[in-house]
Amino acid sequence: MTPQKSTNSEFFTLDIGGMTCASCVSRVEKALDKIPGVEAATVNLATEQARVRIKRGSSNLADIIALVKKTGYEAKESSIHSHIDKNSAKSFWAADGLGRVILSFLLSAPLFLPMLLMPFGIHWSLSGWWQLALATPVQFILGWRFYKAGYKSLVAGAGNMDLLVALGTSAAYGLSLYILLTSSHAHELYFEGSAVIICMVLLGKWLEARAKQQTSEAIRALQKLWPEHAKVLNANLELQSNTGMGADQYRDLPLDQILPGDRVLILPGERIPVDGVIILGSSHIDESLLTGESEPVKKAVDSKVIGGALNGEGVLVVIAQAVGVESVLSQIINLVEEAQTQKAPIQKLVDQVSAIFVPTVIVLAIITGIGNWLYFDSISTAILRAVSVLVIACPCALGLATPAAIMAGTGIAARFGILIKDPQVLELAHRLNIVAFDKTGTLTIGKPRMLALVPLNASDSDTDQILATAAGLQLGSEHPLAIALIDAAKEKGITPIPTSGSKGLPGIGIEGTPSTGSFAGQTLRLQSVVSLEGSNQYATILAGAQAYFEQGQTVSVLMNFDGEGSDGSKTTSPIALIAFGDELKSNAKPAVDALHALHIRTVMLSGDNLAAATRVGKTIGIDEVFAQIMPSNKAEIIQKLQTPIEGKKHFVAMVGDGVNDAPALAMADVGMAMSTGTDVAMQAAGITLMRGDPTLVADAIDVSKKTWNKIRQNLFWAFAFNTIGIPMAALGYLSPMLAGSAMALSSFCVLSNALLLKRWRPTHT
């Protein structure tokens, strides 16, 4: 994957091979942290990936890979399709492939079958030399991976699961070989113990690999949406019809050769290869895997399309705007990958435990062996119980508990249009008791229409001239009110007057100087009513706007800062009031009702007049309304909402979609951004909602809670398993074979529990 660049740092994603447990994760992270210039490094066992943020110019990718390899693990730069390559092309005879599992059981079956027949009165067993012949290839050929990885970890000064397995099985095998060479009592041999342990661990690793593949299904499903080629129309082809285009009129190019501005032909049933705008044709587009929208969406000329979506019945020509890593699909994949690679804060506890886990287990095994030897005066009993301790204590389940749940939860959420970017929100979402909504674009459609233009100065009563001037100030702006003004001018056939020196004034409006017309050369400003509070004209303007506020409309004021008074002096005077109306989203009230059902208080933040904002709030059932709020004050309100009352802290989520919402989204405990808004808002939020549907807020909280519950369940069972299993093994209640089976079963149970999240479905949409 190409490093993601920021001002002073570089980001790298590496595929790490050879990790088997939480101790491996800790060891790789410690090695990465020692690299000069590394600012942060996180390693995920479930995804088998590492993400490294490093100070620009301090070290390169080759140095990082070399250090990881020196630590005893494989490393390579992660590619866009790494998940597909890594999980779908597993070799039958790979280290965790099914072939090795089957072969190990075939060789071990004659060793453990006699034990299964004994309860039926059948006493039969192979000779010691036959047992040696069958156990040896299992121990040193199929089990060689444990020696190899265990040796590397030992050389690096740390222990891992492989070291425990290698020590345990070698002790059982060595004891059996010693007895075989010095005694004729074949029934005292324990070759079946060492062989079955390796069988069960191999089975466990195969089950882990299968389960991890399922947890990353969401990523692979998204990656497969990319078509390999795109049909690029010839540059000199004139578009007159979307039918009758022959193969000689376009070139079939690889996706990485498509450039912004290329005209791409999409036939019915094909995947759309690029983000762009339709310039010819119409069709229904299936965007379900990208946005979670279940129904195909009607698209026509000037409609935007997302790369990876499925074209329906029509032939389309799209002009490419974003391709490759700049596309929405690539950004979605990056967000999900980032979330699945990062660690939830609770993982810190696991890392602290795993750092000392393996050395502690080895010490416990030695104590168990010495204690049993002294008590029973039997070296074989002592070794077998020590082996059981070594085997059952393998920290596989502990290392998989948190990442497996995060992968499953974030994956299923992404499938339904909820991108959880920051795993920390999983620990906070279940504690939320307040959700604050921005109004425009979040609870409303965000496409206001100009409803009224009222001149305030008798000498400036030409409404067409005022509209042309106001629309000219907004040329090039993407603000919803700007688009409404330009659309209103277009509907009336009025050409906006170009302005010079235009500049946005955060929290106020926009300022510029018209080049022609009645106000040519004068400094004009289109701003909100609330931004005039404290000025001489505020009371008069507010009185004129009150009727529109009471109808729930938004009002802007066109001001002239270069007017002339009777004495020729410069004056500031209002030119006109412009009222805009924005419809509430049809699902705004159901979204608020869903949050009330979760016992969450709702708040709305609006720059509108109190009467207008209150009217909207009552319509949809909002509990508390903050009106006439400057954008810069939104973060302050979020902070106030978080203030503890009677010692109880409030946890607040902020839902917004604009640049002005970014500080509030960052301040909130959980920030949720609508993808229909700006990239700045999406970057500041921990959760991105891929549809402009406020009911996704309750669904996002629900899936976050369920993922958090799975993390807690997995960690409980992982810790409980070792807490109960180690004493039982030390006291002789678990044979080495049972210990191996239980250890493999624990990892499988943790992964299976996490995969139950795949059954989650939105309940509020």
PDB file of C-alpha atoms in Angstrom, residues 438-441 444-450 470-471 473-487 504-510 526-528 554-556 580 582 607-608 631 634 657-661 676-678:
ATOM      1  CA  ASP A 438     -26.610  19.573  13.770  1.00  0.00           C
ATOM      2  CA  LYS A 439     -29.795  20.687  11.971  1.00  0.00           C
ATOM      3  CA  THR A 440     -28.987  21.564   8.373  1.00  0.00           C
ATOM      4  CA  GLY A 441     -28.051  18.561   6.258  1.00  0.00           C
ATOM      5  CA  THR A 444     -33.028  18.365   7.176  1.00  0.00           C
ATOM      6  CA  ILE A 445     -32.496  17.451   3.535  1.00  0.00           C
ATOM      7  CA  GLY A 446     -29.760  20.068   3.281  1.00  0.00           C
ATOM      8  CA  LYS A 447     -31.029  21.408  -0.035  1.00  0.00           C
ATOM      9  CA  PRO A 448     -32.832  24.612   0.915  1.00  0.00           C
ATOM     10  CA  ARG A 449     -34.775  26.687  -1.602  1.00  0.00           C
ATOM     11  CA  MET A 450     -34.980  30.447  -1.712  1.00  0.00           C
ATOM     12  CA  ALA A 470     -26.260  37.870  -4.051  1.00  0.00           C
ATOM     13  CA  ALA A 471     -25.903  34.844  -6.371  1.00  0.00           C
ATOM     14  CA  LEU A 473     -21.199  36.449  -4.244  1.00  0.00           C
ATOM     15  CA  GLN A 474     -21.811  32.708  -3.934  1.00  0.00           C
ATOM     16  CA  LEU A 475     -20.342  31.581  -7.257  1.00  0.00           C
ATOM     17  CA  GLY A 476     -18.036  28.621  -6.670  1.00  0.00           C
ATOM     18  CA  SER A 477     -19.350  27.927  -3.175  1.00  0.00           C
ATOM     19  CA  GLU A 478     -20.686  24.459  -2.260  1.00  0.00           C
ATOM     20  CA  HIS A 479     -22.683  25.725   0.719  1.00  0.00           C
ATOM     21  CA  PRO A 480     -26.367  24.630   0.554  1.00  0.00           C
ATOM     22  CA  LEU A 481     -27.601  28.234   0.799  1.00  0.00           C
ATOM     23  CA  ALA A 482     -25.211  29.271  -1.980  1.00  0.00           C
ATOM     24  CA  ILE A 483     -26.548  26.544  -4.249  1.00  0.00           C
ATOM     25  CA  ALA A 484     -30.120  27.621  -3.405  1.00  0.00           C
ATOM     26  CA  LEU A 485     -29.360  31.203  -4.441  1.00  0.00           C
ATOM     27  CA  ILE A 486     -27.700  30.187  -7.698  1.00  0.00           C
ATOM     28  CA  ASP A 487     -30.575  27.807  -8.497  1.00  0.00           C
ATOM     29  CA  GLY A 504     -15.448  33.302   3.261  1.00  0.00           C
ATOM     30  CA  LEU A 505     -15.916  34.554   6.806  1.00  0.00           C
ATOM     31  CA  PRO A 506     -16.203  31.505   9.125  1.00  0.00           C
ATOM     32  CA  GLY A 507     -19.336  31.646  11.207  1.00  0.00           C
ATOM     33  CA  ILE A 508     -20.524  34.844   9.456  1.00  0.00           C
ATOM     34  CA  GLY A 509     -20.948  34.457   5.705  1.00  0.00           C
ATOM     35  CA  ILE A 510     -19.199  35.577   2.534  1.00  0.00           C
ATOM     36  CA  LEU A 526     -24.133  38.010   2.731  1.00  0.00           C
ATOM     37  CA  GLN A 527     -24.363  36.887   6.338  1.00  0.00           C
ATOM     38  CA  SER A 528     -26.593  35.312   8.964  1.00  0.00           C
ATOM     39  CA  THR A 554     -33.421  30.370   7.630  1.00  0.00           C
ATOM     40  CA  VAL A 555     -32.771  34.055   6.938  1.00  0.00           C
ATOM     41  CA  SER A 556     -29.644  35.712   5.510  1.00  0.00           C
ATOM     42  CA  PHE A 580     -34.632  29.929   2.725  1.00  0.00           C
ATOM     43  CA  ASP A 582     -35.243  23.384   4.105  1.00  0.00           C
ATOM     44  CA  GLY A 607     -27.830  28.809  13.953  1.00  0.00           C
ATOM     45  CA  ASP A 608     -31.484  29.655  13.348  1.00  0.00           C
ATOM     46  CA  PRO A 631     -20.439  27.445  14.434  1.00  0.00           C
ATOM     47  CA  LYS A 634     -20.830  24.192  18.908  1.00  0.00           C
ATOM     48  CA  ASP A 657     -22.024  16.943   8.182  1.00  0.00           C
ATOM     49  CA  GLY A 658     -20.268  20.272   7.613  1.00  0.00           C
ATOM     50  CA  VAL A 659     -16.865  21.891   7.999  1.00  0.00           C
ATOM     51  CA  ASN A 660     -18.276  23.942  10.860  1.00  0.00           C
ATOM     52  CA  ASP A 661     -19.192  20.727  12.690  1.00  0.00           C
ATOM     53  CA  THR A 676     -23.228  13.357   2.364  1.00  0.00           C
ATOM     54  CA  GLY A 677     -21.302  16.191   4.028  1.00  0.00           C
ATOM     55  CA  THR A 678     -17.663  17.219   3.822  1.00  0.00           C
TER      56      THR A 678
END
